Short mmCIF file of C-alpha atoms and ligand atoms in Angstrom, two decimals:
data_model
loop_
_atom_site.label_atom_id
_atom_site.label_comp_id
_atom_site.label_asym_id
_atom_site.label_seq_id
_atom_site.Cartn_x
_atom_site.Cartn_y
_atom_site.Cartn_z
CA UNK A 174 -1.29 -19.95 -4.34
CA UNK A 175 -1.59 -16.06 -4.05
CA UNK A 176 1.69 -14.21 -4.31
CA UNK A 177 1.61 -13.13 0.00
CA UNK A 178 2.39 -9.35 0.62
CA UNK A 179 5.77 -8.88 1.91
CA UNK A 180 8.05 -6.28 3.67
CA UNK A 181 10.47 -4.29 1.26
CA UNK A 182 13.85 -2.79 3.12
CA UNK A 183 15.11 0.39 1.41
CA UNK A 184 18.45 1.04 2.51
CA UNK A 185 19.27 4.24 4.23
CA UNK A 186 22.15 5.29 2.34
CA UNK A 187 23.95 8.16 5.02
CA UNK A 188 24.80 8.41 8.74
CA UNK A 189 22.71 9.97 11.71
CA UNK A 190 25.07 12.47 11.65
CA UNK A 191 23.79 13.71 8.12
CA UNK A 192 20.75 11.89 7.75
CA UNK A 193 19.60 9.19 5.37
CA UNK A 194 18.52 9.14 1.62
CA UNK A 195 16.59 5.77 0.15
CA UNK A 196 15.88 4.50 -3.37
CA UNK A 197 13.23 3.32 -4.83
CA UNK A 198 14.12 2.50 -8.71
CA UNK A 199 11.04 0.28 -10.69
CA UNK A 200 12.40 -3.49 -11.15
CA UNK A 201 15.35 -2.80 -8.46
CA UNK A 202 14.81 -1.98 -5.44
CA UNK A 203 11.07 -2.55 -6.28
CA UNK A 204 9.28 -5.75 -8.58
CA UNK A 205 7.70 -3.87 -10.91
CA UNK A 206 8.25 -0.65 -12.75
CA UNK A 207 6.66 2.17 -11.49
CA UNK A 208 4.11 3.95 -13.47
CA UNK A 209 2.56 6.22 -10.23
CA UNK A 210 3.25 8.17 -7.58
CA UNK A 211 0.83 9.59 -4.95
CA UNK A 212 1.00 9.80 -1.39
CA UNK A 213 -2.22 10.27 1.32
CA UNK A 214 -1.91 12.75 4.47
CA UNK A 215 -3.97 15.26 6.72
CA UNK A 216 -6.17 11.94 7.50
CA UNK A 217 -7.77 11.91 10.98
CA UNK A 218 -6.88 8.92 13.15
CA UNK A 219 -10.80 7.93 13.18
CA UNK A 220 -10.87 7.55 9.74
CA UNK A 221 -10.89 3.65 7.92
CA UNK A 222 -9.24 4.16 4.28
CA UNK A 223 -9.01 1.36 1.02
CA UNK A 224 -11.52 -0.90 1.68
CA UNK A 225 -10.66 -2.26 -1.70
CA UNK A 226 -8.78 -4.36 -3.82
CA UNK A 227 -7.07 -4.41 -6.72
CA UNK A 228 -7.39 -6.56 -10.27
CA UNK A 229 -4.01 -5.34 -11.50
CA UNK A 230 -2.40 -2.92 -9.64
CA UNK A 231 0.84 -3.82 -7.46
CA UNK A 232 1.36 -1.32 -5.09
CA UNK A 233 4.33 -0.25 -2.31
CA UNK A 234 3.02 1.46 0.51
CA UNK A 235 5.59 3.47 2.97
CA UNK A 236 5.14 5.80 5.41
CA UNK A 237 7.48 8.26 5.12
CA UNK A 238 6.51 9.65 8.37
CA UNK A 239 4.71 9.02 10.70
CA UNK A 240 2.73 5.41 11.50
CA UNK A 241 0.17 3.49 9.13
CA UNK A 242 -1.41 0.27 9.58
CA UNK A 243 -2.43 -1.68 6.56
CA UNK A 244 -4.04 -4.72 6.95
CA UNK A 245 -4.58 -7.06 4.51
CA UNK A 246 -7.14 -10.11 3.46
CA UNK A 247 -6.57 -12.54 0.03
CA UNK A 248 -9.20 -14.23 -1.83
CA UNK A 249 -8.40 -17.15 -0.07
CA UNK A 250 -9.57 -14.81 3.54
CA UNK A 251 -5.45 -15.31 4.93
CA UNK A 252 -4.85 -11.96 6.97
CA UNK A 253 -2.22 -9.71 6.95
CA UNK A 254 -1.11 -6.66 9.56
CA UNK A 255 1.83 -4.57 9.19
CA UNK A 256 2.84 -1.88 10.94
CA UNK A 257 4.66 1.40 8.75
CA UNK A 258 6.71 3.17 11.34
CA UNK A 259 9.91 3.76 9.57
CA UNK A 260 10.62 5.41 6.44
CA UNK A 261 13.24 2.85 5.27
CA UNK A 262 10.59 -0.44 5.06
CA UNK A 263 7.53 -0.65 2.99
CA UNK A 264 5.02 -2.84 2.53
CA UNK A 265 4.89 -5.05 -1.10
CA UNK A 266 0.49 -5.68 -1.90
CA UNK A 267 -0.16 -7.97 -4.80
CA UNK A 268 -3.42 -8.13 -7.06
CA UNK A 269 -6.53 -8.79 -5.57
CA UNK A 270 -6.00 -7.98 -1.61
CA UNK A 271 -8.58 -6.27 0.06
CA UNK A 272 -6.98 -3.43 2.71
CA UNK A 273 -7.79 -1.48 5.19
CA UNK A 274 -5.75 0.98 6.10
CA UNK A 275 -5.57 3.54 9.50
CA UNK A 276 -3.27 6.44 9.64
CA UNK A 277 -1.83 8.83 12.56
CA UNK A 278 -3.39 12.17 11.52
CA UNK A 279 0.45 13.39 10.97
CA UNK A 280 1.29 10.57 8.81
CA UNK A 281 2.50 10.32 5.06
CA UNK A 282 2.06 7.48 3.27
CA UNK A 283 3.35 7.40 -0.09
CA UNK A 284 2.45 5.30 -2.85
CA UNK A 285 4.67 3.37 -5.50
CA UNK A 286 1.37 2.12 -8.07
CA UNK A 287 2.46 -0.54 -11.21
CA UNK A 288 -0.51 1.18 -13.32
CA UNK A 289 -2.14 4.65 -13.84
CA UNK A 290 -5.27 5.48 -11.90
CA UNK A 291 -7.80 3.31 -13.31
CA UNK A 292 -11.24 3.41 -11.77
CA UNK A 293 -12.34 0.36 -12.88
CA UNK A 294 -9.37 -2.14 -11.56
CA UNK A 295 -10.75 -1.46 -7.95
CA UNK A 296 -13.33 -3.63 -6.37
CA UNK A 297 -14.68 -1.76 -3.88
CA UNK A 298 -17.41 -3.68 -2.52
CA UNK A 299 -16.30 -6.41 -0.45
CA UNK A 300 -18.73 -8.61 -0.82
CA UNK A 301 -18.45 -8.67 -4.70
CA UNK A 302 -14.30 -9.36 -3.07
CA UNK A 303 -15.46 -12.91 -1.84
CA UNK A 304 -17.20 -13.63 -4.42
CA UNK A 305 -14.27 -13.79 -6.91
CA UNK A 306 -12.17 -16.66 -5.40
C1 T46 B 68 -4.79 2.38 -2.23
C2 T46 B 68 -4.66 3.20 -1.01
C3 T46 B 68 -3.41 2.91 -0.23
C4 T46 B 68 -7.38 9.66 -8.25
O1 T46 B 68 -8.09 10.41 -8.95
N1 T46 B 68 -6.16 9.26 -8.67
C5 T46 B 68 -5.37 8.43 -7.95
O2 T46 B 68 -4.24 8.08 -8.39
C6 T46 B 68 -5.84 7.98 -6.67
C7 T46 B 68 -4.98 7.08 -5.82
C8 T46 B 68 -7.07 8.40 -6.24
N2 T46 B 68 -7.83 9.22 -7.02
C9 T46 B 68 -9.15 9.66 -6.52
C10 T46 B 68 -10.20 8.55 -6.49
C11 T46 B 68 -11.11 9.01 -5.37
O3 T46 B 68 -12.10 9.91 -5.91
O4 T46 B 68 -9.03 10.12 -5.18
C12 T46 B 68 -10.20 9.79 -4.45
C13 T46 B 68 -9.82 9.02 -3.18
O5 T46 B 68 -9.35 7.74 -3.56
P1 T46 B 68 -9.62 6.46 -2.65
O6 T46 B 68 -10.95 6.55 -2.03
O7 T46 B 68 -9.34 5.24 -3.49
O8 T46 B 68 -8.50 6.66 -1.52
P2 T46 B 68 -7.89 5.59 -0.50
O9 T46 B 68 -6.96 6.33 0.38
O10 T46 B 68 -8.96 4.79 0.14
O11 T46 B 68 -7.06 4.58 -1.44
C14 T46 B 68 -5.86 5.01 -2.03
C15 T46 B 68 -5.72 4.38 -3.42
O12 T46 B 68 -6.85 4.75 -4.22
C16 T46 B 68 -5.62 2.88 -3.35
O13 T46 B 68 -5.19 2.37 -4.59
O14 T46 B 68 -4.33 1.25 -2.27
O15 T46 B 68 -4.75 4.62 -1.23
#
């Protein structure tokens, strides 16, 4: 079976009357170390990024402000939706899950990648996707 993508709950280490800091540390607070960062922004709401998958890369998504949905198909076509809205939950994507991703044109969504950019670990025709399971 296909590990299944899962929510990840950073805790927000403060107070609303100072505000909130959260961790993310490779094998702690995330399963694998982390070898990059990016994050995506300025997108307009009409726009439809990923629409791709991975062969190695693990990723963490989390929008750090703002509201993302990321959904999410396996090789075995089982669907995933979740909803970034809060800065202290992110989303876990194993190998090989095709996503599609929308994003509030004010929204940050940063990255937490297991491997250095790497062109050829996407698949980014979905049809070549299916074909793999
Ligand atoms: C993912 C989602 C959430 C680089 O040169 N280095 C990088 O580390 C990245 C991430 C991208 N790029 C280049 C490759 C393309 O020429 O930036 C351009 C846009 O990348 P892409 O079309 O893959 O962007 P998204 O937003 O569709 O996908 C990105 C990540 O690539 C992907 O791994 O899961 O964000």
């Amino acid at each position: 079976m296909p590990e299944k993508p899962r929510w990840i709950h950073f805790t927000g280490i403060g107070d609303s009357e100072v505000g909130y800091i959260s961790v993310a540390q490779g094998n702690t607070h995330v399963p694998f170390p982390i070898e990059r960062v990016y994050w995506v922004y300025f997108t307009p709401d009409y726009i439809e990024r990923g629409n791709h998958a991975h062969k190695q890369c693990k990723q963490i998504l989390i929008a750090v402000s703002g509201r993302v949905e990321v959904e999410l198909e396996n090789a075995l076509g089982e669907t995933f939706t979740f909803l970034l809205d809060t800065p202290d939950h992110g989303v876990y994507i194993p190998v090989m899950h095709w996503r599609k991703i929308h994003m509030d044109q004010n929204a940050v969504l940063l990255c937490l990648a297991s491997e250095k950019y790497f062109e050829e670990d996407y698949i980014r025709e979905y049809e070549v996707f299916k074909g793999l399971k």
